Amino acid sequence: METLAENRSFGGVQGVYRHASETCGCDMTFAVYMPPQAADGPVPVLWYLSGLTCTHENAMTKGGFQEHAAKHGLAVVFPDTSPRGESVADDEAYDLGQGAGFYVNAKREPWKPHFRMYDYITQELRGVVEGMKGIGGRHGITGHSMGGHGALTIAMRNPEAYDSLSAFAPIAHPTQSDWGRKQLSAYLGDDEGCWAVHDSTLLMEEHGWKDDILVDQGGSDQFLDLLKPEALAAAIARRRQAATFRMQAGYDHSYFFVQSFAGDHVAWHAERLK
């Protein structure tokens, strides 16, 4: 693993690293914030999955997580959203290809050789992070938009691997949205039966989550029709899932929304991870 940068931040260290990924078949870059408490022993971990067009850097620099993580003694992992490089397939559209991995394992060409973000997050990068000094054994997961979709679906499919779960404005019903049908068809094929395991609304109805969930959604989000928060909220109600689903009046889909409630989410995870 190559260290690209390490900067002091709120008494801890914000690092950026690169490694050769066997899962994605290319070099992958990710960031980890280690709070000051990690100097005294292992700390819990919060995974933050980013949305469309983002790299590891967007939430790292715009989300405002470091101050809250330092206060509560959490490490925060910021993975990239897709494989990258000249040999990696791409598309002219912003919502397909590089920057738009959708946290699935692609089954169709030309995406299949590299686009294996589900395995990368849940297995390979998990192993890399767990091998870092100061990382403890309890993990929570959250994310924004496409990353909120990733956090919800990954946690509900792997409840033994995560101890807390939240999301910011997740793509909540991708099998019924243009932010989902296009990508799931491209990556997985036209058999919609294969899509269900990547839809948090359908997973909520079938499996639910082992504990409570926190979801924040901007009430003035310009992408509400694509995100379909009402579908997830209805599934939560039907299952009688323990959850807090907050419509935040006046907030849009930007990182101003994320940073406004980052402190709430970090504190919420810290309470459950400790």
mmCIF file of C-alpha atoms in Angstrom:
data_model
loop_
_atom_site.group_PDB
_atom_site.id
_atom_site.type_symbol
_atom_site.label_atom_id
_atom_site.label_comp_id
_atom_site.label_asym_id
_atom_site.label_seq_id
_atom_site.Cartn_x
_atom_site.Cartn_y
_atom_site.Cartn_z
ATOM 1 C CA MET A 1 0.000 0.000 0.000
ATOM 2 C CA GLU A 2 1.354 3.390 -1.047
ATOM 3 C CA THR A 3 0.844 6.475 1.098
ATOM 4 C CA LEU A 4 -0.142 9.430 -1.083
ATOM 5 C CA ALA A 5 -0.775 11.961 1.682
ATOM 6 C CA GLU A 6 -1.130 12.230 5.440
ATOM 7 C CA ASN A 7 -2.318 15.467 7.010
ATOM 8 C CA ARG A 8 -2.918 16.418 10.628
ATOM 9 C CA SER A 9 -6.617 17.060 11.246
ATOM 10 C CA PHE A 10 -8.364 17.705 14.586
ATOM 11 C CA GLY A 11 -5.597 15.883 16.416
ATOM 12 C CA GLY A 12 -5.791 12.849 14.153
ATOM 13 C CA VAL A 13 -4.477 12.044 10.698
ATOM 14 C CA GLN A 14 -6.267 12.207 7.365
ATOM 15 C CA GLY A 15 -4.510 9.764 5.057
ATOM 16 C CA VAL A 16 -4.879 8.954 1.370
ATOM 17 C CA TYR A 17 -3.592 5.618 0.091
ATOM 18 C CA ARG A 18 -3.296 3.619 -3.109
ATOM 19 C CA HIS A 19 -3.052 -0.111 -3.606
ATOM 20 C CA ALA A 20 -3.169 -2.617 -6.437
ATOM 21 C CA SER A 21 -6.630 -4.194 -6.335
ATOM 22 C CA GLU A 22 -6.931 -7.807 -7.477
ATOM 23 C CA THR A 23 -10.720 -7.503 -7.299
ATOM 24 C CA CYS A 24 -10.952 -4.498 -9.630
ATOM 25 C CA GLY A 25 -7.850 -5.259 -11.677
ATOM 26 C CA CYS A 26 -6.422 -1.768 -11.317
ATOM 27 C CA ASP A 27 -4.938 0.601 -8.761
ATOM 28 C CA MET A 28 -7.514 1.886 -6.294
ATOM 29 C CA THR A 29 -7.280 4.975 -4.103
ATOM 30 C CA PHE A 30 -9.024 5.388 -0.753
ATOM 31 C CA ALA A 31 -8.821 7.642 2.303
ATOM 32 C CA VAL A 32 -8.905 6.913 6.029
ATOM 33 C CA TYR A 33 -9.268 9.400 8.856
ATOM 34 C CA MET A 34 -7.661 8.115 12.057
ATOM 35 C CA PRO A 35 -8.822 10.012 15.156
ATOM 36 C CA PRO A 36 -6.401 10.930 17.954
ATOM 37 C CA GLN A 37 -7.808 8.113 20.128
ATOM 38 C CA ALA A 38 -6.305 5.566 17.715
ATOM 39 C CA ALA A 39 -2.879 6.350 19.180
ATOM 40 C CA ASP A 40 -4.017 4.655 22.396
ATOM 41 C CA GLY A 41 -5.613 1.583 20.845
ATOM 42 C CA PRO A 42 -8.045 0.279 18.223
ATOM 43 C CA VAL A 43 -11.107 2.405 17.445
ATOM 44 C CA PRO A 44 -14.426 1.611 15.721
ATOM 45 C CA VAL A 45 -14.765 2.292 12.001
ATOM 46 C CA LEU A 46 -17.380 4.190 9.985
ATOM 47 C CA TRP A 47 -17.450 3.506 6.244
ATOM 48 C CA TYR A 48 -18.702 6.376 4.067
ATOM 49 C CA LEU A 49 -19.736 5.435 0.511
ATOM 50 C CA SER A 50 -19.945 8.346 -1.911
ATOM 51 C CA GLY A 51 -22.343 9.081 -4.755
ATOM 52 C CA LEU A 52 -22.249 9.477 -8.519
ATOM 53 C CA THR A 53 -19.192 11.224 -10.021
ATOM 54 C CA CYS A 54 -17.350 11.236 -6.685
ATOM 55 C CA THR A 55 -13.915 9.910 -5.782
ATOM 56 C CA HIS A 56 -12.547 9.283 -2.282
ATOM 57 C CA GLU A 57 -11.836 13.001 -2.085
ATOM 58 C CA ASN A 58 -15.298 14.587 -2.224
ATOM 59 C CA ALA A 59 -16.630 13.565 1.184
ATOM 60 C CA MET A 60 -13.138 13.685 2.673
ATOM 61 C CA THR A 61 -12.867 17.397 1.895
ATOM 62 C CA LYS A 62 -16.533 18.513 1.829
ATOM 63 C CA GLY A 63 -18.348 16.294 4.321
ATOM 64 C CA GLY A 64 -16.907 17.719 7.520
ATOM 65 C CA PHE A 65 -16.579 14.303 9.147
ATOM 66 C CA GLN A 66 -13.123 14.677 10.695
ATOM 67 C CA GLU A 67 -14.085 17.034 13.532
ATOM 68 C CA HIS A 68 -16.976 14.806 14.608
ATOM 69 C CA ALA A 69 -14.946 11.623 14.234
ATOM 70 C CA ALA A 70 -12.185 13.081 16.402
ATOM 71 C CA LYS A 71 -14.714 14.018 19.070
ATOM 72 C CA HIS A 72 -16.231 10.541 19.196
ATOM 73 C CA GLY A 73 -13.131 8.469 18.484
ATOM 74 C CA LEU A 74 -14.156 6.904 15.169
ATOM 75 C CA ALA A 75 -12.024 6.123 12.138
ATOM 76 C CA VAL A 76 -13.720 7.018 8.845
ATOM 77 C CA VAL A 77 -13.034 5.221 5.553
ATOM 78 C CA PHE A 78 -13.719 7.000 2.250
ATOM 79 C CA PRO A 79 -13.449 4.527 -0.679
ATOM 80 C CA ASP A 80 -13.583 5.476 -4.345
ATOM 81 C CA THR A 81 -16.842 4.859 -6.209
ATOM 82 C CA SER A 82 -15.451 2.779 -9.084
ATOM 83 C CA PRO A 83 -12.351 1.340 -10.698
ATOM 84 C CA ARG A 84 -10.385 3.837 -12.788
ATOM 85 C CA GLY A 85 -7.693 3.955 -15.442
ATOM 86 C CA GLU A 86 -7.125 3.899 -19.186
ATOM 87 C CA SER A 87 -7.797 0.163 -19.359
ATOM 88 C CA VAL A 88 -11.084 0.461 -17.431
ATOM 89 C CA ALA A 89 -14.312 0.714 -19.420
ATOM 90 C CA ASP A 90 -16.157 4.035 -19.288
ATOM 91 C CA ASP A 91 -19.167 5.809 -20.739
ATOM 92 C CA GLU A 92 -19.789 9.378 -21.860
ATOM 93 C CA ALA A 93 -22.706 9.665 -19.421
ATOM 94 C CA TYR A 94 -21.896 10.833 -15.896
ATOM 95 C CA ASP A 95 -24.049 8.112 -14.329
ATOM 96 C CA LEU A 96 -22.455 5.033 -15.891
ATOM 97 C CA GLY A 97 -18.901 3.726 -15.878
ATOM 98 C CA GLN A 98 -16.064 5.381 -13.997
ATOM 99 C CA GLY A 99 -17.432 7.268 -10.996
ATOM 100 C CA ALA A 100 -20.644 5.238 -11.103
ATOM 101 C CA GLY A 101 -19.883 1.722 -9.918
ATOM 102 C CA PHE A 102 -23.210 1.407 -8.047
ATOM 103 C CA TYR A 103 -21.584 -1.030 -5.569
ATOM 104 C CA VAL A 104 -22.403 -4.123 -7.643
ATOM 105 C CA ASN A 105 -20.339 -6.898 -9.259
ATOM 106 C CA ALA A 106 -20.816 -6.447 -12.999
ATOM 107 C CA LYS A 107 -21.716 -9.515 -15.036
ATOM 108 C CA ARG A 108 -21.780 -7.976 -18.518
ATOM 109 C CA GLU A 109 -19.071 -6.755 -20.836
ATOM 110 C CA PRO A 110 -17.330 -4.354 -21.009
ATOM 111 C CA TRP A 111 -17.819 -3.790 -17.262
ATOM 112 C CA LYS A 112 -17.245 -7.318 -15.936
ATOM 113 C CA PRO A 113 -13.413 -7.327 -15.746
ATOM 114 C CA HIS A 114 -13.131 -4.307 -13.426
ATOM 115 C CA PHE A 115 -16.489 -3.230 -11.988
ATOM 116 C CA ARG A 116 -16.647 -5.396 -8.869
ATOM 117 C CA MET A 117 -17.280 -2.746 -6.258
ATOM 118 C CA TYR A 118 -19.470 -4.964 -4.076
ATOM 119 C CA ASP A 119 -16.644 -7.441 -3.506
ATOM 120 C CA TYR A 120 -14.110 -4.638 -3.296
ATOM 121 C CA ILE A 121 -15.926 -2.876 -0.444
ATOM 122 C CA THR A 122 -17.082 -5.938 1.470
ATOM 123 C CA GLN A 123 -13.966 -8.084 1.092
ATOM 124 C CA GLU A 124 -10.773 -6.680 -0.369
ATOM 125 C CA LEU A 125 -10.769 -3.131 0.989
ATOM 126 C CA ARG A 126 -12.257 -4.401 4.237
ATOM 127 C CA GLY A 127 -9.208 -6.618 4.641
ATOM 128 C CA VAL A 128 -6.812 -3.806 3.785
ATOM 129 C CA VAL A 129 -8.425 -1.458 6.311
ATOM 130 C CA GLU A 130 -8.552 -4.088 9.052
ATOM 131 C CA GLY A 131 -4.812 -4.550 8.611
ATOM 132 C CA MET A 132 -4.110 -0.897 9.456
ATOM 133 C CA LYS A 133 -2.830 -0.034 12.911
ATOM 134 C CA GLY A 134 -5.518 1.448 15.150
ATOM 135 C CA ILE A 135 -8.502 -0.154 13.399
ATOM 136 C CA GLY A 136 -10.888 -2.009 15.689
ATOM 137 C CA GLY A 137 -13.350 -4.796 15.050
ATOM 138 C CA ARG A 138 -16.663 -2.913 15.021
ATOM 139 C CA HIS A 139 -17.812 -1.341 11.761
ATOM 140 C CA GLY A 140 -20.668 0.946 10.783
ATOM 141 C CA ILE A 141 -21.611 2.057 7.285
ATOM 142 C CA THR A 142 -23.264 5.101 5.755
ATOM 143 C CA GLY A 143 -23.288 6.899 2.429
ATOM 144 C CA HIS A 144 -24.878 9.554 0.240
ATOM 145 C CA SER A 145 -27.100 9.076 -2.815
ATOM 146 C CA MET A 146 -25.594 6.160 -4.800
ATOM 147 C CA GLY A 147 -23.472 5.595 -1.689
ATOM 148 C CA GLY A 148 -26.566 5.561 0.507
ATOM 149 C CA HIS A 149 -27.920 2.861 -1.781
ATOM 150 C CA GLY A 150 -24.623 1.012 -1.367
ATOM 151 C CA ALA A 151 -24.601 1.338 2.422
ATOM 152 C CA LEU A 152 -28.164 0.110 2.865
ATOM 153 C CA THR A 153 -27.911 -2.823 0.477
ATOM 154 C CA ILE A 154 -24.461 -3.949 1.620
ATOM 155 C CA ALA A 155 -25.435 -3.837 5.305
ATOM 156 C CA MET A 156 -28.742 -5.628 4.861
ATOM 157 C CA ARG A 157 -26.995 -8.360 2.861
ATOM 158 C CA ASN A 158 -24.129 -8.653 5.364
ATOM 159 C CA PRO A 159 -25.598 -7.991 8.824
ATOM 160 C CA GLU A 160 -22.826 -9.948 10.517
ATOM 161 C CA ALA A 161 -20.194 -7.540 9.145
ATOM 162 C CA TYR A 162 -21.729 -4.207 10.239
ATOM 163 C CA ASP A 163 -22.927 -2.976 13.612
ATOM 164 C CA SER A 164 -24.643 0.288 12.622
ATOM 165 C CA LEU A 165 -26.324 1.665 9.505
ATOM 166 C CA SER A 166 -27.421 5.059 8.217
ATOM 167 C CA ALA A 167 -27.818 6.904 4.915
ATOM 168 C CA PHE A 168 -27.994 10.391 3.437
ATOM 169 C CA ALA A 169 -30.536 10.787 0.603
ATOM 170 C CA PRO A 170 -30.120 7.213 -0.673
ATOM 171 C CA ILE A 171 -31.219 5.980 -4.078
ATOM 172 C CA ALA A 172 -33.890 3.992 -2.314
ATOM 173 C CA HIS A 173 -35.690 2.039 -5.058
ATOM 174 C CA PRO A 174 -33.283 1.712 -8.016
ATOM 175 C CA THR A 175 -35.196 -1.098 -9.734
ATOM 176 C CA GLN A 176 -37.976 1.442 -10.312
ATOM 177 C CA SER A 177 -35.852 4.535 -11.020
ATOM 178 C CA ASP A 178 -33.810 5.888 -13.926
ATOM 179 C CA TRP A 179 -31.020 6.068 -11.338
ATOM 180 C CA GLY A 180 -30.856 2.312 -11.178
ATOM 181 C CA ARG A 181 -32.593 0.638 -14.086
ATOM 182 C CA LYS A 182 -30.045 1.990 -16.556
ATOM 183 C CA GLN A 183 -27.047 0.971 -14.444
ATOM 184 C CA LEU A 184 -28.385 -2.379 -13.214
ATOM 185 C CA SER A 185 -29.251 -3.365 -16.775
ATOM 186 C CA ALA A 186 -25.828 -2.335 -18.061
ATOM 187 C CA TYR A 187 -23.881 -4.051 -15.296
ATOM 188 C CA LEU A 188 -26.054 -7.083 -14.499
ATOM 189 C CA GLY A 189 -28.176 -7.746 -17.584
ATOM 190 C CA ASP A 190 -31.866 -7.534 -18.394
ATOM 191 C CA ASP A 191 -33.053 -10.175 -15.913
ATOM 192 C CA GLU A 192 -34.669 -7.931 -13.319
ATOM 193 C CA GLY A 193 -34.753 -10.814 -10.876
ATOM 194 C CA CYS A 194 -31.020 -10.283 -10.411
ATOM 195 C CA TRP A 195 -31.522 -6.646 -9.497
ATOM 196 C CA ALA A 196 -33.532 -7.140 -6.305
ATOM 197 C CA VAL A 197 -30.510 -7.738 -4.053
ATOM 198 C CA HIS A 198 -29.344 -4.232 -4.946
ATOM 199 C CA ASP A 199 -32.590 -2.471 -4.017
ATOM 200 C CA SER A 200 -32.876 -1.295 -0.403
ATOM 201 C CA THR A 201 -36.666 -1.055 -0.542
ATOM 202 C CA LEU A 202 -36.968 -4.679 -1.667
ATOM 203 C CA LEU A 203 -34.329 -5.836 0.822
ATOM 204 C CA MET A 204 -36.143 -3.998 3.600
ATOM 205 C CA GLU A 205 -39.358 -5.790 2.742
ATOM 206 C CA GLU A 206 -37.663 -9.192 2.603
ATOM 207 C CA HIS A 207 -34.931 -9.019 5.249
ATOM 208 C CA GLY A 208 -35.015 -5.746 7.170
ATOM 209 C CA TRP A 209 -32.085 -4.795 9.377
ATOM 210 C CA LYS A 210 -31.038 -6.260 12.719
ATOM 211 C CA ASP A 211 -31.084 -2.917 14.564
ATOM 212 C CA ASP A 212 -32.328 0.637 14.061
ATOM 213 C CA ILE A 213 -31.503 2.793 11.013
ATOM 214 C CA LEU A 214 -31.055 6.536 10.553
ATOM 215 C CA VAL A 215 -31.964 8.108 7.182
ATOM 216 C CA ASP A 216 -31.838 11.820 6.381
ATOM 217 C CA GLN A 217 -33.406 13.166 3.193
ATOM 218 C CA GLY A 218 -33.466 16.758 1.995
ATOM 219 C CA GLY A 219 -37.005 18.011 1.547
ATOM 220 C CA SER A 220 -35.941 20.263 -1.346
ATOM 221 C CA ASP A 221 -33.732 17.644 -2.990
ATOM 222 C CA GLN A 222 -33.796 18.239 -6.744
ATOM 223 C CA PHE A 223 -33.607 14.488 -7.359
ATOM 224 C CA LEU A 224 -36.480 13.287 -5.169
ATOM 225 C CA ASP A 225 -38.268 11.603 -8.079
ATOM 226 C CA LEU A 226 -35.142 9.555 -8.812
ATOM 227 C CA LEU A 227 -34.322 8.751 -5.179
ATOM 228 C CA LYS A 228 -37.848 7.582 -4.269
ATOM 229 C CA PRO A 229 -37.529 7.980 -0.475
ATOM 230 C CA GLU A 230 -41.254 7.347 -0.053
ATOM 231 C CA ALA A 231 -40.777 3.743 -1.232
ATOM 232 C CA LEU A 232 -38.187 3.002 1.445
ATOM 233 C CA ALA A 233 -40.205 4.812 4.111
ATOM 234 C CA ALA A 234 -43.266 2.736 3.227
ATOM 235 C CA ALA A 235 -41.246 -0.495 3.355
ATOM 236 C CA ILE A 236 -39.871 0.478 6.773
ATOM 237 C CA ALA A 237 -43.416 1.102 8.002
ATOM 238 C CA ARG A 238 -44.764 -2.157 6.574
ATOM 239 C CA ARG A 239 -41.985 -4.165 8.189
ATOM 240 C CA ARG A 240 -42.257 -2.141 11.407
ATOM 241 C CA GLN A 241 -38.515 -1.695 11.239
ATOM 242 C CA ALA A 242 -36.918 0.366 13.979
ATOM 243 C CA ALA A 243 -35.818 3.469 12.092
ATOM 244 C CA THR A 244 -35.623 7.243 12.162
ATOM 245 C CA PHE A 245 -36.451 8.715 8.742
ATOM 246 C CA ARG A 246 -36.091 12.500 8.695
ATOM 247 C CA MET A 247 -37.229 14.783 5.875
ATOM 248 C CA GLN A 248 -35.071 17.874 6.348
ATOM 249 C CA ALA A 249 -37.008 20.897 5.106
ATOM 250 C CA GLY A 250 -35.194 23.173 2.667
ATOM 251 C CA TYR A 251 -32.129 20.979 2.116
ATOM 252 C CA ASP A 252 -31.053 19.855 -1.347
ATOM 253 C CA HIS A 253 -28.816 17.009 -2.574
ATOM 254 C CA SER A 254 -25.465 18.763 -2.166
ATOM 255 C CA TYR A 255 -22.614 18.323 0.287
ATOM 256 C CA PHE A 256 -24.020 21.295 2.196
ATOM 257 C CA PHE A 257 -26.801 18.889 3.152
ATOM 258 C CA VAL A 258 -24.345 16.129 4.062
ATOM 259 C CA GLN A 259 -22.111 18.340 6.195
ATOM 260 C CA SER A 260 -25.151 19.799 7.981
ATOM 261 C CA PHE A 261 -26.067 16.385 9.391
ATOM 262 C CA ALA A 262 -22.681 14.660 9.418
ATOM 263 C CA GLY A 263 -22.334 15.340 13.134
ATOM 264 C CA ASP A 264 -25.676 13.676 13.868
ATOM 265 C CA HIS A 265 -24.707 10.588 11.929
ATOM 266 C CA VAL A 266 -21.233 10.257 13.444
ATOM 267 C CA ALA A 267 -22.643 10.597 16.964
ATOM 268 C CA TRP A 268 -25.391 8.104 16.141
ATOM 269 C CA HIS A 269 -22.877 5.532 14.869
ATOM 270 C CA ALA A 270 -20.508 6.164 17.762
ATOM 271 C CA GLU A 271 -23.226 5.356 20.273
ATOM 272 C CA ARG A 272 -23.914 2.014 18.609
ATOM 273 C CA LEU A 273 -20.333 1.068 17.791
ATOM 274 C CA LYS A 274 -19.057 1.604 21.316
#
